[in-house]
Coordinates of C-alpha atoms in Angstrom, one line a residue:
X1 CA 18.7 -7.6 -2.3
X2 CA 18.7 -5.0 0.4
X3 CA 17.5 -1.5 -0.5
X4 CA 18.7 1.7 1.0
X5 CA 16.3 3.3 3.5
X6 CA 16.7 6.6 1.7
X7 CA 15.5 5.0 -1.6
X8 CA 12.5 3.7 0.2
X9 CA 11.7 7.0 1.9
X10 CA 11.9 8.7 -1.5
X11 CA 9.0 6.7 -2.8
X12 CA 5.5 8.4 -2.5
X13 CA 4.2 5.7 -0.2
X14 CA 1.1 6.6 1.8
X15 CA 2.5 4.8 4.8
X16 CA 5.0 7.7 5.3
X17 CA 2.2 10.0 6.5
X18 CA 0.4 7.3 8.4
X19 CA 3.3 6.0 10.5
X20 CA 5.9 8.9 10.8
X21 CA 6.7 7.8 14.3
X22 CA 7.9 4.3 13.1
X23 CA 11.5 3.6 12.2
X24 CA 12.2 2.0 8.8
X25 CA 14.1 -1.1 10.1
X26 CA 14.7 -3.0 6.9
X27 CA 13.9 -2.8 3.2
X28 CA 14.3 -5.6 0.6
X29 CA 13.7 -6.0 -3.1
X30 CA 11.6 -9.1 -3.5
X31 CA 12.3 -11.8 -6.2
X32 CA 8.8 -11.2 -7.7
X33 CA 9.2 -10.0 -11.3
X34 CA 5.8 -9.1 -12.7
X35 CA 3.5 -6.7 -14.5
X36 CA 1.9 -3.4 -13.4
X37 CA -1.1 -5.1 -11.7
X38 CA 0.5 -8.0 -9.9
X39 CA 0.6 -6.6 -6.4
X40 CA -2.8 -8.3 -5.6
X41 CA -1.1 -11.7 -6.5
X42 CA 1.8 -11.0 -4.2
X43 CA -0.6 -10.0 -1.4
X44 CA -2.5 -13.3 -1.8
X45 CA 0.8 -15.1 -1.6
X46 CA 1.6 -13.4 1.7
X47 CA -1.8 -14.1 3.1
X48 CA -1.7 -17.8 2.2
X49 CA -1.1 -20.3 5.0
X50 CA 2.5 -20.8 3.7
X51 CA 2.3 -24.6 3.6
X52 CA 3.2 -24.7 0.0
X53 CA 6.3 -22.6 0.6
X54 CA 9.3 -24.6 1.9
X55 CA 11.5 -22.9 4.4
X56 CA 14.8 -24.0 5.8
X57 CA 15.0 -26.1 9.0
X58 CA 17.0 -23.3 10.6
X59 CA 14.3 -20.8 9.8
X60 CA 11.5 -23.0 11.2
X61 CA 13.6 -23.8 14.3
X62 CA 14.3 -20.1 15.0
X63 CA 10.7 -19.2 14.8
X64 CA 9.6 -22.2 16.9
X65 CA 12.1 -21.0 19.6
X66 CA 10.8 -17.4 19.2
X67 CA 7.1 -18.4 19.6
X68 CA 8.0 -20.7 22.6
X69 CA 10.0 -17.9 24.3
X70 CA 7.1 -15.5 23.6
X71 CA 4.7 -17.9 25.3
X72 CA 6.9 -18.5 28.3
X73 CA 7.7 -14.8 28.8
X74 CA 4.2 -13.5 27.9
X75 CA 5.5 -11.4 25.0
X76 CA 2.6 -12.3 22.8
X77 CA -0.3 -12.3 25.3
X78 CA -3.6 -10.9 24.1
X79 CA -3.1 -7.8 26.3
X80 CA 0.0 -6.9 24.3
X81 CA -1.5 -6.7 20.9
X82 CA -3.3 -4.3 18.5
X83 CA -6.2 -2.5 20.0
X84 CA -5.1 -3.3 23.5
X85 CA -1.5 -2.2 24.1
X86 CA -1.4 0.0 21.0
X87 CA -4.1 1.4 18.8
X88 CA -4.3 0.0 15.2
X89 CA -2.8 2.0 12.4
X90 CA -6.3 1.9 10.8
X91 CA -7.2 4.7 13.3
X92 CA -4.7 6.9 11.5
X93 CA -6.0 6.3 7.9
X94 CA -7.4 9.2 5.9
X95 CA -11.0 8.7 4.7
X96 CA -10.1 7.4 1.2
X97 CA -7.9 4.6 2.6
X98 CA -10.4 3.7 5.3
X99 CA -13.1 3.4 2.7
X100 CA -10.9 1.3 0.4
X101 CA -9.9 -2.3 0.6
X102 CA -8.2 -3.4 3.8
X103 CA -6.6 -6.5 2.3
X104 CA -6.4 -10.0 3.8
X105 CA -5.0 -10.9 7.2
X106 CA -2.0 -13.2 7.3
X107 CA -2.7 -16.8 8.5
X108 CA 0.9 -18.1 9.0
X109 CA 2.0 -15.1 11.2
X110 CA 0.0 -12.8 13.5
X111 CA -0.3 -9.8 11.1
X112 CA -3.6 -7.9 10.5
X113 CA -4.1 -5.9 7.3
X114 CA -4.3 -2.2 7.6
X115 CA -4.9 -1.1 3.9
X116 CA -4.3 -2.1 0.3
X117 CA -4.0 0.0 -2.8
X118 CA -2.8 -0.9 -6.3
X119 CA 0.8 -0.1 -5.3
X120 CA 1.0 -0.8 -1.5
X121 CA -0.2 -3.1 1.2
X122 CA 0.3 -2.8 4.9
X123 CA -0.2 -5.3 7.7
X124 CA 0.6 -4.8 11.4
X125 CA 1.3 -6.7 14.6
X126 CA 2.1 -5.8 18.1
X127 CA 3.4 -7.6 21.2
X128 CA 5.2 -6.7 24.3
X129 CA 8.4 -5.9 22.4
X130 CA 7.3 -3.9 19.4
X131 CA 4.5 -2.5 17.2
X132 CA 5.5 -3.4 13.7
X133 CA 4.2 -2.8 10.2
X134 CA 5.1 -4.8 7.1
X135 CA 4.8 -2.6 4.0
X136 CA 4.8 -4.3 0.6
X137 CA 5.2 -1.8 -2.3
X138 CA 5.0 -2.5 -6.0
X139 CA 7.6 -0.6 -8.0
X140 CA 8.9 -0.4 -11.5
X141 CA 12.1 -2.3 -12.1
X142 CA 15.4 -0.7 -13.2
X143 CA 14.7 -1.4 -16.9
X144 CA 11.3 0.3 -16.7
X145 CA 9.7 -2.7 -18.5
X146 CA 8.4 -4.6 -15.5
X147 CA 7.7 -4.4 -11.8
X148 CA 8.6 -6.2 -8.5
X149 CA 7.8 -6.1 -4.9
X150 CA 9.6 -4.3 -2.1
X151 CA 9.2 -5.3 1.5
X152 CA 9.8 -2.8 4.3
X153 CA 9.6 -3.5 8.0
X154 CA 8.7 -0.4 10.1
X155 CA 8.9 -0.7 13.9
X156 CA 8.1 1.2 17.0
X157 CA 9.9 -0.6 19.8
X158 CA 8.2 -0.8 23.2
X159 CA 10.6 1.2 25.4
X160 CA 14.1 0.1 26.3
X161 CA 13.1 -3.6 26.4
X162 CA 11.8 -3.3 22.8
X163 CA 15.0 -1.6 21.6
X164 CA 17.2 -4.2 23.3
X165 CA 15.1 -7.0 21.8
X166 CA 15.4 -5.5 18.3
X167 CA 19.2 -5.1 18.7
X168 CA 19.5 -8.7 20.0
X169 CA 17.6 -10.3 17.0
X170 CA 19.4 -8.2 14.3
X171 CA 22.1 -10.8 13.5
X172 CA 19.4 -13.5 13.3
X173 CA 17.3 -11.5 11.0
X174 CA 20.1 -10.9 8.5
X175 CA 21.7 -14.3 8.6
X176 CA 18.7 -16.6 9.0
X177 CA 15.3 -14.9 8.7
X178 CA 15.5 -12.6 5.7
X179 CA 17.6 -14.9 3.4
X180 CA 15.2 -17.8 4.0
X181 CA 12.1 -15.6 3.7
X182 CA 13.3 -14.1 0.4
X183 CA 14.0 -17.6 -1.0
X184 CA 10.6 -18.7 0.1
X185 CA 8.9 -15.7 -1.5
X186 CA 10.8 -16.3 -4.7
X187 CA 9.8 -20.0 -4.8
X188 CA 6.2 -19.1 -4.1
X189 CA 6.1 -16.5 -6.8
X190 CA 7.5 -18.9 -9.4
X191 CA 5.2 -21.7 -8.5
X192 CA 2.1 -19.5 -8.0

């Protein structure tokens, strides 16, 4: 289920102060019902290689096309990434977050962890089109008896090309990527 950006911004997330120049692109409630301390389990699931999580053929095909285009057009070359084209968000962290756990890097996609607390985890990636942060928050559910994850995607497009790229992929994100990703997260949570 999609969550309103205003609802996300109203949460006391640390990422708000760390990435105020990023746009909140998308926010989703994750199908991950759990207890107060289950964020670490969700983070481990995200950081796994993803082989145990089945995704649709359309999802896999779309990403295969995207990575192939990225290679052909040099969108993902090493000189477009974190620490080269853009500085890491870790450079913006206050001392307590910098000294705390960073969290695991993802293996299935090119995201590097920035920080992890008991209620939020952030990983980032950059290429020629965008600098993006994936924020996973752990929030109480509506009944107040349990918790679940929220996933927000924060972006800083790289100029006009980046803004056009983000606009071009919008229909694919909503019709193919997010539905398949959310189903996969739900399946992984139940089987994990």
